[in-house]
PDB file of C-alpha atoms in Angstrom:
ATOM      1  CA  UNK A  27     -67.444 -73.009 -63.919  1.00 46.00           C
ATOM      2  CA  UNK A  28     -68.167 -69.336 -64.815  1.00 49.00           C
ATOM      3  CA  UNK A  29     -70.700 -68.936 -61.821  1.00 48.00           C
ATOM      4  CA  UNK A  30     -67.881 -70.129 -59.476  1.00 50.00           C
ATOM      5  CA  UNK A  31     -65.507 -67.552 -60.941  1.00 51.00           C
ATOM      6  CA  UNK A  32     -67.920 -64.889 -60.670  1.00 61.00           C
ATOM      7  CA  UNK A  33     -68.699 -65.519 -57.022  1.00 60.00           C
ATOM      8  CA  UNK A  34     -64.788 -65.633 -56.238  1.00 65.00           C
ATOM      9  CA  UNK A  35     -64.373 -62.521 -58.199  1.00 65.00           C
ATOM     10  CA  UNK A  36     -67.221 -60.863 -56.158  1.00 68.00           C
ATOM     11  CA  UNK A  37     -65.714 -61.783 -52.813  1.00 71.00           C
ATOM     12  CA  UNK A  38     -62.316 -60.770 -54.083  1.00 73.00           C
ATOM     13  CA  UNK A  39     -63.753 -57.142 -55.018  1.00 69.00           C
ATOM     14  CA  UNK A  40     -65.774 -57.093 -51.744  1.00 73.00           C
ATOM     15  CA  UNK A  41     -62.743 -57.880 -49.628  1.00 77.00           C
ATOM     16  CA  UNK A  42     -60.415 -55.115 -51.801  1.00 67.00           C
ATOM     17  CA  UNK A  43     -63.348 -52.649 -51.290  1.00 66.00           C
ATOM     18  CA  UNK A  44     -63.105 -53.073 -47.647  1.00 64.00           C
ATOM     19  CA  UNK A  45     -59.540 -52.634 -47.646  1.00 68.00           C
ATOM     20  CA  UNK A  46     -59.412 -49.828 -49.743  1.00 60.00           C
ATOM     21  CA  UNK A  47     -62.232 -48.020 -47.671  1.00 61.00           C
ATOM     22  CA  UNK A  48     -60.221 -48.568 -44.460  1.00 55.00           C
ATOM     23  CA  UNK A  49     -56.873 -47.174 -45.878  1.00 60.00           C
ATOM     24  CA  UNK A  50     -58.463 -44.155 -47.714  1.00 58.00           C
ATOM     25  CA  UNK A  51     -60.563 -42.941 -44.519  1.00 52.00           C
ATOM     26  CA  UNK A  52     -59.373 -39.417 -44.007  1.00 54.00           C
ATOM     27  CA  UNK A  53     -62.685 -37.944 -42.619  1.00 51.00           C
ATOM     28  CA  UNK A  54     -61.728 -37.700 -38.948  1.00 51.00           C
ATOM     29  CA  UNK A  55     -60.782 -35.040 -36.734  1.00 53.00           C
ATOM     30  CA  UNK A  56     -57.604 -34.646 -34.591  1.00 54.00           C
ATOM     31  CA  UNK A  57     -59.321 -32.355 -32.301  1.00 55.00           C
ATOM     32  CA  UNK A  58     -60.101 -33.197 -28.947  1.00 54.00           C
ATOM     33  CA  UNK A  59     -63.637 -34.191 -27.981  1.00 57.00           C
ATOM     34  CA  UNK A  60     -65.498 -31.135 -26.226  1.00 64.00           C
ATOM     35  CA  UNK A  61     -68.128 -32.198 -23.560  1.00 74.00           C
ATOM     36  CA  UNK A  62     -70.870 -30.195 -22.267  1.00 79.00           C
ATOM     37  CA  UNK A  63     -70.865 -28.823 -18.957  1.00 87.00           C
ATOM     38  CA  UNK A  64     -73.451 -29.641 -16.369  1.00 90.00           C
ATOM     39  CA  UNK A  65     -76.054 -26.890 -15.239  1.00 91.00           C
ATOM     40  CA  UNK A  66     -76.107 -26.441 -11.417  1.00 94.00           C
ATOM     41  CA  UNK A  67     -79.743 -26.225 -10.029  1.00 94.00           C
ATOM     42  CA  UNK A  68     -79.209 -26.195  -6.463  1.00 95.00           C
ATOM     43  CA  UNK A  69     -77.117 -27.380  -3.420  1.00 96.00           C
ATOM     44  CA  UNK A  70     -78.705 -28.622   0.051  1.00 95.00           C
ATOM     45  CA  UNK A  71     -77.528 -29.650   3.271  1.00 95.00           C
ATOM     46  CA  UNK A  72     -78.784 -33.299   3.725  1.00 94.00           C
ATOM     47  CA  UNK A  73     -76.510 -34.283   6.662  1.00 90.00           C
ATOM     48  CA  UNK A  74     -73.736 -33.286   8.892  1.00 92.00           C
ATOM     49  CA  UNK A  75     -71.310 -31.805   6.387  1.00 93.00           C
ATOM     50  CA  UNK A  76     -73.168 -33.920   3.664  1.00 95.00           C
ATOM     51  CA  UNK A  77     -74.481 -31.911   0.801  1.00 97.00           C
ATOM     52  CA  UNK A  78     -76.650 -32.839  -2.342  1.00 96.00           C
ATOM     53  CA  UNK A  79     -75.781 -30.922  -5.640  1.00 96.00           C
ATOM     54  CA  UNK A  80     -78.480 -31.059  -8.000  1.00 95.00           C
ATOM     55  CA  UNK A  81     -77.715 -30.730 -11.668  1.00 93.00           C
ATOM     56  CA  UNK A  82     -78.948 -31.133 -15.212  1.00 90.00           C
ATOM     57  CA  UNK A  83     -76.877 -32.738 -17.606  1.00 82.00           C
ATOM     58  CA  UNK A  84     -76.949 -34.743 -20.704  1.00 72.00           C
ATOM     59  CA  UNK A  85     -73.703 -36.540 -21.607  1.00 69.00           C
ATOM     60  CA  UNK A  86     -74.059 -38.952 -24.651  1.00 62.00           C
ATOM     61  CA  UNK A  87     -70.225 -39.191 -25.252  1.00 63.00           C
ATOM     62  CA  UNK A  88     -69.177 -42.479 -25.599  1.00 68.00           C
ATOM     63  CA  UNK A  89     -66.047 -41.977 -23.189  1.00 74.00           C
ATOM     64  CA  UNK A  90     -67.861 -39.817 -20.570  1.00 79.00           C
ATOM     65  CA  UNK A  91     -65.967 -40.135 -17.303  1.00 82.00           C
ATOM     66  CA  UNK A  92     -67.601 -38.072 -14.736  1.00 86.00           C
ATOM     67  CA  UNK A  93     -67.621 -34.800 -12.931  1.00 90.00           C
ATOM     68  CA  UNK A  94     -65.110 -32.956 -11.149  1.00 93.00           C
ATOM     69  CA  UNK A  95     -65.806 -30.549  -8.361  1.00 96.00           C
ATOM     70  CA  UNK A  96     -63.872 -27.332  -8.013  1.00 96.00           C
ATOM     71  CA  UNK A  97     -64.212 -25.079  -4.760  1.00 96.00           C
ATOM     72  CA  UNK A  98     -63.041 -21.722  -4.072  1.00 95.00           C
ATOM     73  CA  UNK A  99     -63.493 -18.474  -1.967  1.00 95.00           C
ATOM     74  CA  UNK A 100     -64.697 -16.540  -4.914  1.00 95.00           C
ATOM     75  CA  UNK A 101     -66.762 -17.371  -8.058  1.00 95.00           C
ATOM     76  CA  UNK A 102     -63.641 -16.689 -10.031  1.00 95.00           C
ATOM     77  CA  UNK A 103     -61.396 -19.139  -7.815  1.00 94.00           C
ATOM     78  CA  UNK A 104     -63.815 -22.026  -8.415  1.00 95.00           C
ATOM     79  CA  UNK A 105     -64.497 -21.363 -12.138  1.00 95.00           C
ATOM     80  CA  UNK A 106     -60.790 -21.068 -13.167  1.00 92.00           C
ATOM     81  CA  UNK A 107     -58.698 -23.180 -10.920  1.00 90.00           C
ATOM     82  CA  UNK A 108     -54.924 -22.558 -11.116  1.00 88.00           C
ATOM     83  CA  UNK A 109     -54.450 -26.585 -11.539  1.00 86.00           C
ATOM     84  CA  UNK A 110     -57.170 -28.809 -13.009  1.00 82.00           C
ATOM     85  CA  UNK A 111     -55.807 -31.457 -10.890  1.00 85.00           C
ATOM     86  CA  UNK A 112     -56.885 -29.706  -7.737  1.00 90.00           C
ATOM     87  CA  UNK A 113     -60.616 -30.678  -8.209  1.00 93.00           C
ATOM     88  CA  UNK A 114     -62.252 -33.537  -6.440  1.00 95.00           C
ATOM     89  CA  UNK A 115     -63.449 -36.310  -8.916  1.00 92.00           C
ATOM     90  CA  UNK A 116     -66.583 -38.531  -8.647  1.00 91.00           C
ATOM     91  CA  UNK A 117     -65.829 -41.864  -7.261  1.00 89.00           C
ATOM     92  CA  UNK A 118     -65.930 -44.461  -9.957  1.00 80.00           C
ATOM     93  CA  UNK A 119     -67.672 -46.422 -10.990  1.00 83.00           C
ATOM     94  CA  UNK A 120     -70.690 -43.936 -11.801  1.00 83.00           C
ATOM     95  CA  UNK A 121     -73.911 -44.995 -10.354  1.00 83.00           C
ATOM     96  CA  UNK A 122     -75.535 -44.234 -13.464  1.00 82.00           C
ATOM     97  CA  UNK A 123     -74.909 -42.381 -16.824  1.00 76.00           C
ATOM     98  CA  UNK A 124     -76.267 -38.906 -17.003  1.00 75.00           C
ATOM     99  CA  UNK A 125     -77.397 -39.155 -20.717  1.00 73.00           C
ATOM    100  CA  UNK A 126     -81.040 -37.900 -20.433  1.00 76.00           C
ATOM    101  CA  UNK A 127     -82.442 -34.503 -20.137  1.00 75.00           C
ATOM    102  CA  UNK A 128     -83.415 -34.827 -16.601  1.00 82.00           C
ATOM    103  CA  UNK A 129     -82.303 -33.730 -13.031  1.00 90.00           C
ATOM    104  CA  UNK A 130     -79.564 -35.605 -11.457  1.00 91.00           C
ATOM    105  CA  UNK A 131     -77.639 -35.148  -7.991  1.00 93.00           C
ATOM    106  CA  UNK A 132     -74.074 -35.915  -6.770  1.00 94.00           C
ATOM    107  CA  UNK A 133     -73.465 -36.637  -3.096  1.00 95.00           C
ATOM    108  CA  UNK A 134     -70.623 -34.381  -1.814  1.00 96.00           C
ATOM    109  CA  UNK A 135     -69.477 -36.061   1.702  1.00 96.00           C
ATOM    110  CA  UNK A 136     -66.368 -35.619   3.482  1.00 96.00           C
ATOM    111  CA  UNK A 137     -66.068 -39.429   4.094  1.00 94.00           C
ATOM    112  CA  UNK A 138     -65.522 -41.942   1.491  1.00 93.00           C
ATOM    113  CA  UNK A 139     -67.523 -45.123   1.182  1.00 91.00           C
ATOM    114  CA  UNK A 140     -70.751 -46.143  -0.945  1.00 91.00           C
ATOM    115  CA  UNK A 141     -73.273 -43.698  -1.939  1.00 90.00           C
ATOM    116  CA  UNK A 142     -75.962 -43.090   0.859  1.00 89.00           C
ATOM    117  CA  UNK A 143     -79.587 -44.111   0.082  1.00 89.00           C
ATOM    118  CA  UNK A 144     -81.544 -40.796  -0.752  1.00 90.00           C
ATOM    119  CA  UNK A 145     -84.029 -39.698   1.902  1.00 89.00           C
ATOM    120  CA  UNK A 146     -87.465 -38.052   1.491  1.00 91.00           C
ATOM    121  CA  UNK A 147     -87.250 -35.298  -0.960  1.00 89.00           C
ATOM    122  CA  UNK A 148     -83.812 -36.062  -2.148  1.00 91.00           C
ATOM    123  CA  UNK A 149     -83.038 -36.839  -5.878  1.00 91.00           C
ATOM    124  CA  UNK A 150     -83.098 -40.427  -6.332  1.00 92.00           C
ATOM    125  CA  UNK A 151     -81.056 -39.985  -9.866  1.00 90.00           C
ATOM    126  CA  UNK A 152     -77.664 -40.004  -7.948  1.00 92.00           C
ATOM    127  CA  UNK A 153     -74.866 -39.895 -10.416  1.00 90.00           C
ATOM    128  CA  UNK A 154     -71.865 -40.374  -7.948  1.00 92.00           C
ATOM    129  CA  UNK A 155     -70.207 -39.454  -4.753  1.00 95.00           C
ATOM    130  CA  UNK A 156     -67.587 -36.910  -4.341  1.00 96.00           C
ATOM    131  CA  UNK A 157     -65.455 -36.790  -1.322  1.00 96.00           C
ATOM    132  CA  UNK A 158     -64.776 -33.173  -0.269  1.00 96.00           C
ATOM    133  CA  UNK A 159     -65.336 -30.948   2.518  1.00 96.00           C
ATOM    134  CA  UNK A 160     -67.608 -27.980   1.812  1.00 96.00           C
ATOM    135  CA  UNK A 161     -67.765 -24.947   4.220  1.00 95.00           C
ATOM    136  CA  UNK A 162     -70.668 -22.510   4.187  1.00 95.00           C
ATOM    137  CA  UNK A 163     -69.865 -19.764   1.931  1.00 96.00           C
ATOM    138  CA  UNK A 164     -67.546 -21.569  -0.544  1.00 96.00           C
ATOM    139  CA  UNK A 165     -68.300 -21.326  -4.179  1.00 97.00           C
ATOM    140  CA  UNK A 166     -68.535 -24.488  -6.201  1.00 97.00           C
ATOM    141  CA  UNK A 167     -68.294 -25.288  -9.872  1.00 96.00           C
ATOM    142  CA  UNK A 168     -68.553 -28.669 -11.692  1.00 94.00           C
ATOM    143  CA  UNK A 169     -66.868 -29.507 -14.958  1.00 92.00           C
ATOM    144  CA  UNK A 170     -67.761 -32.744 -16.961  1.00 88.00           C
ATOM    145  CA  UNK A 171     -64.611 -34.915 -18.540  1.00 83.00           C
ATOM    146  CA  UNK A 172     -64.253 -37.385 -20.998  1.00 79.00           C
ATOM    147  CA  UNK A 173     -61.289 -39.465 -22.015  1.00 75.00           C
ATOM    148  CA  UNK A 174     -59.829 -38.451 -25.136  1.00 69.00           C
ATOM    149  CA  UNK A 175     -58.072 -40.554 -27.705  1.00 65.00           C
ATOM    150  CA  UNK A 176     -55.012 -39.068 -29.479  1.00 63.00           C
ATOM    151  CA  UNK A 177     -54.666 -41.022 -32.880  1.00 64.00           C
ATOM    152  CA  UNK A 178     -51.583 -38.950 -33.414  1.00 66.00           C
ATOM    153  CA  UNK A 179     -49.498 -39.876 -30.311  1.00 65.00           C
ATOM    154  CA  UNK A 180     -51.443 -42.997 -29.584  1.00 60.00           C
ATOM    155  CA  UNK A 181     -52.161 -41.921 -26.055  1.00 58.00           C
ATOM    156  CA  UNK A 182     -55.609 -42.729 -24.412  1.00 57.00           C
ATOM    157  CA  UNK A 183     -55.790 -41.319 -20.909  1.00 55.00           C
ATOM    158  CA  UNK A 184     -55.861 -37.766 -21.660  1.00 63.00           C
ATOM    159  CA  UNK A 185     -58.900 -36.284 -19.686  1.00 68.00           C
ATOM    160  CA  UNK A 186     -60.423 -33.158 -21.406  1.00 76.00           C
ATOM    161  CA  UNK A 187     -62.656 -31.062 -19.159  1.00 81.00           C
ATOM    162  CA  UNK A 188     -65.532 -28.995 -20.212  1.00 85.00           C
ATOM    163  CA  UNK A 189     -66.131 -25.336 -19.728  1.00 88.00           C
ATOM    164  CA  UNK A 190     -67.110 -24.639 -16.103  1.00 91.00           C
ATOM    165  CA  UNK A 191     -70.712 -24.842 -15.030  1.00 92.00           C
ATOM    166  CA  UNK A 192     -72.423 -22.094 -13.286  1.00 94.00           C
ATOM    167  CA  UNK A 193     -71.361 -21.363  -9.910  1.00 96.00           C
ATOM    168  CA  UNK A 194     -73.266 -21.937  -6.672  1.00 96.00           C
ATOM    169  CA  UNK A 195     -72.605 -20.887  -3.013  1.00 97.00           C
ATOM    170  CA  UNK A 196     -72.717 -23.368  -0.268  1.00 96.00           C
ATOM    171  CA  UNK A 197     -75.487 -22.541   2.220  1.00 94.00           C
TER     172      UNK A 197
END
């Protein structure tokens, strides 16, 4: 009989401890997640109006949602857009998650549709396709984004952008 009661008491205290630990959890941050910006390695014309943008990135964030391309006639205009919604985002779903420290690529194409099959000399680690028209002389900058969960307001669809990547000029 005592053995039975000690087992019930043990289960009771285990459950009580679990409940206590859930309600006493105060070691969390109310700050938004900050994601790392990619590093642009190069941009190459691979077809009529189609570019391959090579980058190095490591995004281990659980809520990583892709990259957004910003263009401008100057370096400053592409790095500091007046409105973050002016950028062109990766088409979802992503082809792969860029979470290893290696070189990836993004196809920038003026027409929508699936990713093109990488040709000879092109990077096979293609993350996504961005539908945008690039002109020679434009400046391009990428920002990575994550979906942020705000525990205070209960909103979950807030995109948080990284700092801008380095900027390249379209050849």
